[in-house]
Coordinates of C-alpha atoms in Angstrom, one line a residue:
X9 CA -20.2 13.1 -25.2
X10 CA -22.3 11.9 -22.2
X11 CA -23.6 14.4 -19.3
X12 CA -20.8 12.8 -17.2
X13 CA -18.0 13.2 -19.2
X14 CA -19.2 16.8 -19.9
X15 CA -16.7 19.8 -18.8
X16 CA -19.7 22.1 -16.9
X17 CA -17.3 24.8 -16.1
X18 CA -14.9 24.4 -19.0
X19 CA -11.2 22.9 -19.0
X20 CA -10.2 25.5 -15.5
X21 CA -13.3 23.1 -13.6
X22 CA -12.1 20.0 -15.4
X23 CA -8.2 20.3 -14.1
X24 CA -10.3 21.2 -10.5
X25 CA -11.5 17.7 -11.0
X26 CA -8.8 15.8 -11.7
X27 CA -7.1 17.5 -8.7
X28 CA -9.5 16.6 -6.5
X29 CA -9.1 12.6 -8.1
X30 CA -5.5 13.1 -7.2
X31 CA -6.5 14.1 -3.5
X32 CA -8.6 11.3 -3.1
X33 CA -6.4 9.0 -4.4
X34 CA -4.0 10.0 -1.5
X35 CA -1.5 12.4 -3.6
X36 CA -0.8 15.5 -2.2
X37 CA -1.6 18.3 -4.5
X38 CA -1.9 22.0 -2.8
X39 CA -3.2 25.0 -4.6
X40 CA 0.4 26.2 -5.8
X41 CA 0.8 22.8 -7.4
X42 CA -3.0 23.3 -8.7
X43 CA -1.9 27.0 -10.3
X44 CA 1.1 25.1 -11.4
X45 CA -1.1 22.7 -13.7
X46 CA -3.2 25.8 -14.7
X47 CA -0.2 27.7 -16.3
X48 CA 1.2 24.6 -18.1
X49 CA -2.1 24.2 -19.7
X50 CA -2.1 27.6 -21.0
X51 CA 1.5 27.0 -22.6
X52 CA 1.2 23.0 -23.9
X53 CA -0.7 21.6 -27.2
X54 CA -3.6 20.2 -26.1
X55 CA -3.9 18.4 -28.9
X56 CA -0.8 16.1 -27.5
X57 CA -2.3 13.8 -25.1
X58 CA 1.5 12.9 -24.2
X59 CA 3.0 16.3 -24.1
X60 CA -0.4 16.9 -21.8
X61 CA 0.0 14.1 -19.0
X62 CA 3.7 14.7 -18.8
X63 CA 3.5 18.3 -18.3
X64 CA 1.1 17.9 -15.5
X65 CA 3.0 15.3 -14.0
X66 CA 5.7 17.9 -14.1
X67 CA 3.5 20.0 -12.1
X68 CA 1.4 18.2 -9.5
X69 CA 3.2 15.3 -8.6
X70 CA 6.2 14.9 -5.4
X71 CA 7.3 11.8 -5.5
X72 CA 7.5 9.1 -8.5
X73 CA 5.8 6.1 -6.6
X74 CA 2.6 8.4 -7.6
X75 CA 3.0 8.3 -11.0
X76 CA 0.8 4.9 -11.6
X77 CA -2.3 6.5 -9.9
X78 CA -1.5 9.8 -11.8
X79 CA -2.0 7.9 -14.9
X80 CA -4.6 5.7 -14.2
X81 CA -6.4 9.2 -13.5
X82 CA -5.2 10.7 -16.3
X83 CA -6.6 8.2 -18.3
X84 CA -9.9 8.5 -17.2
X85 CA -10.1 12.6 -17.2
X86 CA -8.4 13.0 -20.7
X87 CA -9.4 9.6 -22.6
X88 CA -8.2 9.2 -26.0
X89 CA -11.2 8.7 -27.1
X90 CA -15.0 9.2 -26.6
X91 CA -16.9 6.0 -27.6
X92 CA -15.8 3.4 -30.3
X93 CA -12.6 4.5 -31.9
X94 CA -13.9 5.5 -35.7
X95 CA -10.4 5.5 -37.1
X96 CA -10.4 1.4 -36.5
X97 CA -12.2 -0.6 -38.7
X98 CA -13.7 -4.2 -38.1
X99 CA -11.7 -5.9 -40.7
X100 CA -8.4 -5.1 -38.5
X101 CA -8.9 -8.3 -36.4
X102 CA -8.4 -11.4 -38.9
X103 CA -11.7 -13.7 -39.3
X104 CA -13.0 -16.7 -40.5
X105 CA -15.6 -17.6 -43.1
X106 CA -18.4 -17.2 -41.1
X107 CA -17.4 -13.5 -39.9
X108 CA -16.4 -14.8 -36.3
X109 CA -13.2 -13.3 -34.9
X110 CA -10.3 -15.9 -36.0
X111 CA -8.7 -16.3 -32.6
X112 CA -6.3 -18.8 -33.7
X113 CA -4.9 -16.5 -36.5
X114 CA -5.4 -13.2 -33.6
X115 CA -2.8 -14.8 -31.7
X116 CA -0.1 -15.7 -34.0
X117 CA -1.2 -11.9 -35.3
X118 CA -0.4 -10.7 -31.9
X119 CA 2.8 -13.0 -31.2
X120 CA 4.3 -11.1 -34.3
X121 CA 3.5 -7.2 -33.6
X122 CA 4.7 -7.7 -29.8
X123 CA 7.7 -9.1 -31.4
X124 CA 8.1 -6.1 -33.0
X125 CA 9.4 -2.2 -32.0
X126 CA 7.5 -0.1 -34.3
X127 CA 4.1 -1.9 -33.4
X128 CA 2.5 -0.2 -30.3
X129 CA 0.3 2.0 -32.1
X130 CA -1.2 -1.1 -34.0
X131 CA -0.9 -3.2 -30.8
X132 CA -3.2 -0.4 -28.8
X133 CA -5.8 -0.1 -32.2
X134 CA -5.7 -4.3 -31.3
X135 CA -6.6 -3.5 -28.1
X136 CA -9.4 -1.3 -28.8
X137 CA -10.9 -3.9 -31.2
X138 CA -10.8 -6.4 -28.5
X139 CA -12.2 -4.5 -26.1
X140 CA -15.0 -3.8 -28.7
X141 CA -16.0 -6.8 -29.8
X142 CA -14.7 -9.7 -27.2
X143 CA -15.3 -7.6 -24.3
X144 CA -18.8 -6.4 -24.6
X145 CA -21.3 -8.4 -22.0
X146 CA -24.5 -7.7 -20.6
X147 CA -24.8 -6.6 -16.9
X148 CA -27.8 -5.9 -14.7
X149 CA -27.4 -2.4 -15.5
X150 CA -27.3 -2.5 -18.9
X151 CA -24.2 -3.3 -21.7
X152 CA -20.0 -3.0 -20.5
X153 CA -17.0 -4.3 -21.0
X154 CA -14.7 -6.4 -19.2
X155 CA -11.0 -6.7 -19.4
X156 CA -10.9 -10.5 -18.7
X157 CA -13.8 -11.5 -21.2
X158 CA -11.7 -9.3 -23.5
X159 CA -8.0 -11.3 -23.3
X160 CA -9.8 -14.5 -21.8
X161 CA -9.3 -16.5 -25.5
X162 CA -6.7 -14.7 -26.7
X163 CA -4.4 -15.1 -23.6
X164 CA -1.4 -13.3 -24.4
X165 CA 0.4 -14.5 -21.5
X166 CA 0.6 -17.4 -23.2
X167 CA 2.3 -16.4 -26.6
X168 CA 5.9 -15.7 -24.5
X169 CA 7.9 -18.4 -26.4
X170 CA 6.5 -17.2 -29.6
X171 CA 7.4 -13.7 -29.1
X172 CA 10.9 -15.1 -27.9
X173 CA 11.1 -17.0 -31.7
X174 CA 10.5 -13.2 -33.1
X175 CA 12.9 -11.4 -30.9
X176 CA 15.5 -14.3 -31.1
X177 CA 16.2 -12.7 -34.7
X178 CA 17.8 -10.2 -33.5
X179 CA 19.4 -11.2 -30.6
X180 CA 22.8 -13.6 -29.9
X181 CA 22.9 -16.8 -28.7
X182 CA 23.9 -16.2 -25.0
X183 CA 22.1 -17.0 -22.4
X184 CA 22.4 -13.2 -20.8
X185 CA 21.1 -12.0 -24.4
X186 CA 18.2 -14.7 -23.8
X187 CA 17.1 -13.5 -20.4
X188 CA 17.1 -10.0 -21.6
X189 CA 14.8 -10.9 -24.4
X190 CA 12.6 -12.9 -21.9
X191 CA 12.2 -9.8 -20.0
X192 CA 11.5 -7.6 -23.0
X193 CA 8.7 -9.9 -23.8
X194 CA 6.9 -10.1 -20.6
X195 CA 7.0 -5.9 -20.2
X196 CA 5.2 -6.6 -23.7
X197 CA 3.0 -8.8 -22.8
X198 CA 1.9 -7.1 -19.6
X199 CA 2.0 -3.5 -21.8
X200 CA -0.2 -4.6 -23.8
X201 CA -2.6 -6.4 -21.3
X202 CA -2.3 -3.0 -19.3
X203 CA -3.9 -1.1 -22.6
X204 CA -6.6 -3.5 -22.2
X205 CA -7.4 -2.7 -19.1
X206 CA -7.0 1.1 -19.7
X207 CA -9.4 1.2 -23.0
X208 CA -11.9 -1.0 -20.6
X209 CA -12.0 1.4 -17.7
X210 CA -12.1 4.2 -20.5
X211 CA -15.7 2.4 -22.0
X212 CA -16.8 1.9 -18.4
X213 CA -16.5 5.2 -17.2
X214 CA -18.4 6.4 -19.9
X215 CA -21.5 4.2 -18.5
X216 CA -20.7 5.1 -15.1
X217 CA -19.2 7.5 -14.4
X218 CA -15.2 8.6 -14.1
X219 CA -15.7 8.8 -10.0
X220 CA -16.2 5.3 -9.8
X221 CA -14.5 3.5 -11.6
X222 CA -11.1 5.8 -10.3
X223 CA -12.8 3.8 -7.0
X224 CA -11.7 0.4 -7.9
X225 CA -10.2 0.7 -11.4
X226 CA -6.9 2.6 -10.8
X227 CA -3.7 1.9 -8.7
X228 CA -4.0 3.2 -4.6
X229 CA -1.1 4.4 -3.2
X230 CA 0.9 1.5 -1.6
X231 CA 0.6 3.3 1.7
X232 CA -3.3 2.8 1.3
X233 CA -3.2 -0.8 0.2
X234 CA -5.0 -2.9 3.3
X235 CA -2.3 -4.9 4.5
X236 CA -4.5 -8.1 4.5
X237 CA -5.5 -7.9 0.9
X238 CA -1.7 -6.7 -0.7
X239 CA -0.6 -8.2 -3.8
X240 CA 3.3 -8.9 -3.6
X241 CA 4.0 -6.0 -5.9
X242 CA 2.1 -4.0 -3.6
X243 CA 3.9 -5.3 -0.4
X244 CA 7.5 -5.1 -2.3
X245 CA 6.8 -1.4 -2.9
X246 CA 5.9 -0.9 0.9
X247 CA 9.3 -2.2 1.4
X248 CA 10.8 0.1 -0.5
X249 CA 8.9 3.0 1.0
X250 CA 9.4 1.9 4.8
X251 CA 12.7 3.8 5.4
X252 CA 10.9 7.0 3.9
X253 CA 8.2 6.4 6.5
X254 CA 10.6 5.5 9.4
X255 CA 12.4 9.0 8.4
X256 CA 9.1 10.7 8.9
X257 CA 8.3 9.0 12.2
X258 CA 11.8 9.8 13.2
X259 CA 11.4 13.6 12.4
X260 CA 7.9 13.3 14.5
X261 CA 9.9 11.8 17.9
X262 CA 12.5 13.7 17.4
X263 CA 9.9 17.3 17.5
X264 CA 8.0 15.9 20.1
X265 CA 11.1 15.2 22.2
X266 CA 12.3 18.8 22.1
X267 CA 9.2 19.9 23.3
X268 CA 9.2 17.9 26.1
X269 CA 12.9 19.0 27.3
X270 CA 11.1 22.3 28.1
X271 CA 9.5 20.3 31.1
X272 CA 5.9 20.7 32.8
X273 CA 4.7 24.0 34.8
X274 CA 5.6 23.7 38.7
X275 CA 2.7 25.5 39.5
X276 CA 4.1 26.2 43.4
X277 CA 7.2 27.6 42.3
X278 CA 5.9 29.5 39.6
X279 CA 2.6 31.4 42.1
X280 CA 5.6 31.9 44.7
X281 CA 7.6 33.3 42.2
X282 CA 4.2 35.9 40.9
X283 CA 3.9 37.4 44.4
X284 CA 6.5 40.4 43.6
X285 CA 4.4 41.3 40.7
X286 CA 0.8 40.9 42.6
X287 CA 0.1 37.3 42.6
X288 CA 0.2 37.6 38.6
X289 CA 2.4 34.2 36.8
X290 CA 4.4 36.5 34.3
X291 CA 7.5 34.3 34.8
X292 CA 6.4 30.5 34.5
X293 CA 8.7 28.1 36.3
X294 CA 8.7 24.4 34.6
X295 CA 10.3 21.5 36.4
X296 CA 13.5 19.6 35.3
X297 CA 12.5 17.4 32.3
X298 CA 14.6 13.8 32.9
X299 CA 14.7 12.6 29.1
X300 CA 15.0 9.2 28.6
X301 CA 14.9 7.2 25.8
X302 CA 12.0 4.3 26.0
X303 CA 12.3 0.6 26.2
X304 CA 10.2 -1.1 23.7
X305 CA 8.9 -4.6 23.4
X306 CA 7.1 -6.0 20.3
X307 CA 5.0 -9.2 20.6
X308 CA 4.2 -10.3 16.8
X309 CA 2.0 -12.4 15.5
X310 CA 3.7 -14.2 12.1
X311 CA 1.0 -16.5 10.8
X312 CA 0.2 -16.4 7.1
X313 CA -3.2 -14.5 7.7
X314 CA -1.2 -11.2 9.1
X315 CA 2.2 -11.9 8.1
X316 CA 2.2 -8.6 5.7
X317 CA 1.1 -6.8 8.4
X318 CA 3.4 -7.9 10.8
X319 CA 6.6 -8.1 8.6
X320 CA 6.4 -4.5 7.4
X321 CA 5.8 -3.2 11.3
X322 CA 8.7 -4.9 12.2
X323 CA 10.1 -3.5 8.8
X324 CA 9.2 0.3 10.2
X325 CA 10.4 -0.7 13.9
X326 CA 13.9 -2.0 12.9
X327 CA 14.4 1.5 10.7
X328 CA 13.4 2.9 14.3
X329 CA 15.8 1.5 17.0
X330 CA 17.7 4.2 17.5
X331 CA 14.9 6.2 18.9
X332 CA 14.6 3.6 21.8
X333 CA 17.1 2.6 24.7
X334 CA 16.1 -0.8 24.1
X335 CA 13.9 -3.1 21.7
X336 CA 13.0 -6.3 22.1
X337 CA 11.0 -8.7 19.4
X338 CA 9.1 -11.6 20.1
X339 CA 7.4 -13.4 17.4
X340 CA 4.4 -16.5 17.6
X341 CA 2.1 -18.4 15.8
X342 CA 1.1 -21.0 18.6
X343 CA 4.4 -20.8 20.4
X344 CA 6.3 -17.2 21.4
X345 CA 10.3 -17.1 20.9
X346 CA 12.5 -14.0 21.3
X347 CA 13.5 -12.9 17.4
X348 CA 15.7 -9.8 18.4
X349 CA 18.6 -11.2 17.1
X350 CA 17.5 -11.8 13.7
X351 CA 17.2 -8.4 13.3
X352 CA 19.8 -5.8 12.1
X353 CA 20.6 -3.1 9.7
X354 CA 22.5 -5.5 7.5
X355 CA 19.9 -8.2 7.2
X356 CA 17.2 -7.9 4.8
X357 CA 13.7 -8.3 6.0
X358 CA 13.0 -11.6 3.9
X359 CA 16.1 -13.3 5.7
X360 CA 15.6 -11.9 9.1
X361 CA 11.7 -13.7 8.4
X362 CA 13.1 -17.0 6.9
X363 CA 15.4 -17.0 9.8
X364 CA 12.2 -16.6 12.4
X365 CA 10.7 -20.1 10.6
X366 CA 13.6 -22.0 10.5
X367 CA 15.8 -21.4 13.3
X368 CA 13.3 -20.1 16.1
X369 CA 10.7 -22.0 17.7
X370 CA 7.5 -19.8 16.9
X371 CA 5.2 -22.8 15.6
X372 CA 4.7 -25.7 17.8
X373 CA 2.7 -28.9 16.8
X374 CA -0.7 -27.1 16.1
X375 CA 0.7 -24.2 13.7
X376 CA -2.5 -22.3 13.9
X377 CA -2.6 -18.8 15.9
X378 CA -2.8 -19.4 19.6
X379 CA -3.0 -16.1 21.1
X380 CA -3.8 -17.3 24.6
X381 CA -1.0 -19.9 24.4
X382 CA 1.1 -17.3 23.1
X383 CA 1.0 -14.8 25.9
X384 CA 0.6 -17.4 28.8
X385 CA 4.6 -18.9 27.3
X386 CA 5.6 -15.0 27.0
X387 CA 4.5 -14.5 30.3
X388 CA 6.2 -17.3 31.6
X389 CA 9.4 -17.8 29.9
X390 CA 10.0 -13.8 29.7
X391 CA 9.3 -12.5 32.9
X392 CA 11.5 -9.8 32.7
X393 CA 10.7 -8.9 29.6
X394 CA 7.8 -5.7 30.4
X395 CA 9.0 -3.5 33.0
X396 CA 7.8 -0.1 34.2
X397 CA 9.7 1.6 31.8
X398 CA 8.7 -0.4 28.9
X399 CA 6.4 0.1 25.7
X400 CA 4.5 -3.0 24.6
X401 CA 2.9 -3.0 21.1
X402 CA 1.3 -6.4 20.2
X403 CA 0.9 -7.3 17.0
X404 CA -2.1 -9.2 15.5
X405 CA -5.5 -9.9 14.4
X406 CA -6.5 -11.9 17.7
X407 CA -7.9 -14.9 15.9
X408 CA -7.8 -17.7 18.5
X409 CA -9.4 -20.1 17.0
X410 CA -11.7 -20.6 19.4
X411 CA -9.1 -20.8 21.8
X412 CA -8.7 -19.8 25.6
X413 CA -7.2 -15.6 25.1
X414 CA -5.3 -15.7 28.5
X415 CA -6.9 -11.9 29.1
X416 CA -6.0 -12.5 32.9
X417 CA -2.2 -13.0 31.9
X418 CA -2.9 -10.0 28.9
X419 CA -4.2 -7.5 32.1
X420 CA -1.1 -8.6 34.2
X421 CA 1.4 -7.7 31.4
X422 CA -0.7 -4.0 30.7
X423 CA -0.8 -3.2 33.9
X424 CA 3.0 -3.5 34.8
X425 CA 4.4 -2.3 31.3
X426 CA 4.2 2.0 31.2
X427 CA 2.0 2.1 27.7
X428 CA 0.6 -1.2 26.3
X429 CA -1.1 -1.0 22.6
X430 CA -2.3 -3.6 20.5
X431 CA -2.4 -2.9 16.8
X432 CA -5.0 -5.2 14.6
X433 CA -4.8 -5.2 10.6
X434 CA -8.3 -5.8 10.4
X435 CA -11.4 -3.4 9.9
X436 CA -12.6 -2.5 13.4
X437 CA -16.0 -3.8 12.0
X438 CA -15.0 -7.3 11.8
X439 CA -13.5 -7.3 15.7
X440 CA -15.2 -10.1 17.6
X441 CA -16.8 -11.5 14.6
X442 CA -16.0 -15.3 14.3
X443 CA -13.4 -16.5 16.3
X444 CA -11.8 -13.0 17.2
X445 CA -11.1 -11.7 20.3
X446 CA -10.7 -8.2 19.8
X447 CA -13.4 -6.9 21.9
X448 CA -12.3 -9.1 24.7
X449 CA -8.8 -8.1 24.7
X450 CA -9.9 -4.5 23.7
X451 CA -11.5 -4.5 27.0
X452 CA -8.1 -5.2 28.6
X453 CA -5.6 -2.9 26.3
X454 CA -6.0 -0.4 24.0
X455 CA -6.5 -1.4 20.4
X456 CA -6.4 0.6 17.3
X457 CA -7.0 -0.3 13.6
X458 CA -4.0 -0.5 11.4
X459 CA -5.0 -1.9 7.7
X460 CA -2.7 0.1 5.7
X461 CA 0.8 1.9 6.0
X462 CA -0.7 5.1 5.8
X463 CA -2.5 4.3 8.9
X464 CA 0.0 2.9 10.7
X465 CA 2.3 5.4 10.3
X466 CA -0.6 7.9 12.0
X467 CA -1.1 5.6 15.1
X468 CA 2.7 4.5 15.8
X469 CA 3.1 8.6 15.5
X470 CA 0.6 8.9 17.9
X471 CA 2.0 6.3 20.2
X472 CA 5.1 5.9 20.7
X473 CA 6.4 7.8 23.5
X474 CA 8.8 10.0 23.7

């Protein structure tokens, strides 16, 4: 066992460790949860890597969208192994005269086990071969392993209709019974691809270190996945989570707005009122609070390059309306068109969006981002859109392409709407840089980073009044 994968201050500091992975990772894990994990330690069979991860699970984890980073983790602090698996031989992956690995005969090899039930233990030895001996490369540091070298010529993806010829066996002819099957193959197919890439982090992090490869090698939370880089199975599952974050941003309006009903000090009344007990304030005197629910305007960029971004605000904002006396949407690309109406609590978000391309008139002849055009058309064919009593959040990278920005007509619209923000999905590093224009329009209205739900939810917290 390396120096890095040693336990210094036995298995107590190695659950420490793992915790503190979990933390970083952006799963909650207080020190009842961490005592939690201690006694179920003292009670399980160590021995029983499964019996093991599920009983901490048990213990330190909230919520289930967790559990893929939980594992990826797990994985990494309690590997199966340490080093080549000695248990799997070489002559386990079929080869040809010369000694080279038969690929040919590896795949129809693979088609059949994945085809199988009772195969995964000989499907994850597989994996460990491949990794072994088809993943090894050399580096500038030195020998590792890589996942794609490892499954490039075997391509399992490619053995579905082969695995769908085993399965058919057992399976009737309908073409419900079919799709079924289909999907059982796939999950097999990526199952297997995922123990790849499991046993390769495992042999990296042994190089490495664990720390680092939990860096880039396992699952972030969706709420931490930078809106501009999300996979779709990353942006589906902050779908899913949006009403749990409108619920939360809900519960912070709704605290901040009983505060607030208290009212502000009147300092007169209350030093007039001090004089019968020496000029001292025991009794303070507030002033009528006049609660009011907020007006709120959104102005959305929808181009391809934020449309994540944008989509999922306008997810979290629809989930929100009722904490607003009013809200109006209005989406662009090179031209700006009110979108309200395509949002309700009955329409799902991919409609409301196909709706916004088809039906409104958001892209023009250009179909590139034209901020400047967009908030010179807003200004003009909305003019009664921001009032005093309105809340303007923008929406948007502010790549003009080179374009004029219109900051005189982006001043005008700050100064008359009560609180003006401008949320940017990009890394404040990168403002300015090329053809953006968030310094200039930062100059005119305050921006604030937003890459990834997580921080989003924080500023729209932060913002929105009450």
């Amino acid at each position: 066992m390396g120096p890095e994968l040693a336990a210094p201050h036995g298995l107590p500091g190695h659950l420490v460790g793992f915790v503190e992975a979990l933390r970083a990772r952006g799963i909650p894990v207080g020190p009842s949860e961490t005592v939690d994990a201690g006694q179920v330690v003292t009670v399980l069979d160590l021995m029983d890597r499964e019996v093991l991860r599920e009983g901490l699970a048990c213990a330190l984890l909230r919520r289930t969208t967790h559990r893929a980073t939980f594992d990826g983790l797990f994985d990494l602090w309690f590997p199966v192994a340490i080093g080549q698996r000695s248990a799997i031989e070489d002559t386990d992956l079929p080869r040809t005269h010369t000694g080279d690995i038969d690929i040919p005969a590896l795949r129809e090899m693979l088609a059949e086990l994945l085809a199988r039930e009772d195969a995964s233990e000989r499907l994850e030895q597989i994996a460990a071969q491949l990794v072994e001996q088809l993943g090894q490369y050399q580096s500038a540091q030195g020998p590792s392993f890589s996942a794609y070298q490892a499954l490039r010529e075997v391509q399992p993806q490619t053995l579905l209709a082969k695995i769908l010829a085993g399965l058919a066996n057992g399976v009737g002819g309908s073409d419900f019974d079919t799709e079924i099957a289909r999907r059982a193959a796939r999950q097999r197919i990526d199952g297997f691809r995922a123990s790849v890439e499991a046993e390769t982090r495992r042999r990296v992090a042994e190089r490495i270190g664990r720390e680092r490869v939990a860096g880039y090698g396992v699952a972030r939370q969706a709420e931490d996945v930078d809106f501009l880089r999300a996979s779709e199975r990353e942006l589906t599952e902050l779908k899913r989570s949006s009403q749990r974050l409108a619920r939360i941003l809900a519960s912070r309006l709704a605290v901040r707005r009983k505060h607030s009903r208290r009212g502000e000090i009147d300092l007169r009344k209350t030093l007039r009122k001090s004089m019968s007990t020496g000029g001292v304030p025991i009794d303070l005197v507030t002033r009528k609070p006049r609660p009011g629910r907020p007006e709120l305007v959104l102005l959305c960029d929808v181009s391809g390059s934020v449309a994540g971004f944008s989509s999922f605000t306008l997810l979290l904002v629809s989930a929100l309306r009722e904490q607003f006396s009013r809200v109006r949407i209005f989406a662009f690309v090179d031209q700006v068109d009110e979108v309200t109406h395509f949002f309700d609590p009955r329409t799902p978000l991919d409609q409301a969006m196909t709706r916004i391309f088809t039906e409104s008139g958001v892209v023009g002849l250009d179909g590139h981002s034209d901020y400047g055009n967009a908030l010179a058309s807003f200004a003009r064919r909305y003019p009664d859109a921001v009032t005093s009593r309105s809340s303007l959040l923008i929406l948007g990278d502010a790549r003009t392409n080179y374009r004029d920005p219109e900051l005189a007509t982006l001043s005008t619209l700050t100064d008359t709407a009560k609180h003006a923000h401008w949320l940017n999905p990009e890394p404040r590093s990168q403002w300015g840089s090329g053809d953006s224009a968030a310094d200039k329009y930062g100059q005119v209205i305050d921006m604030h980073e937003c890459r990834s739900a997580r921080q989003l939810t924080e500023v729209v917290s932060r913002l929105l009044p009450v």
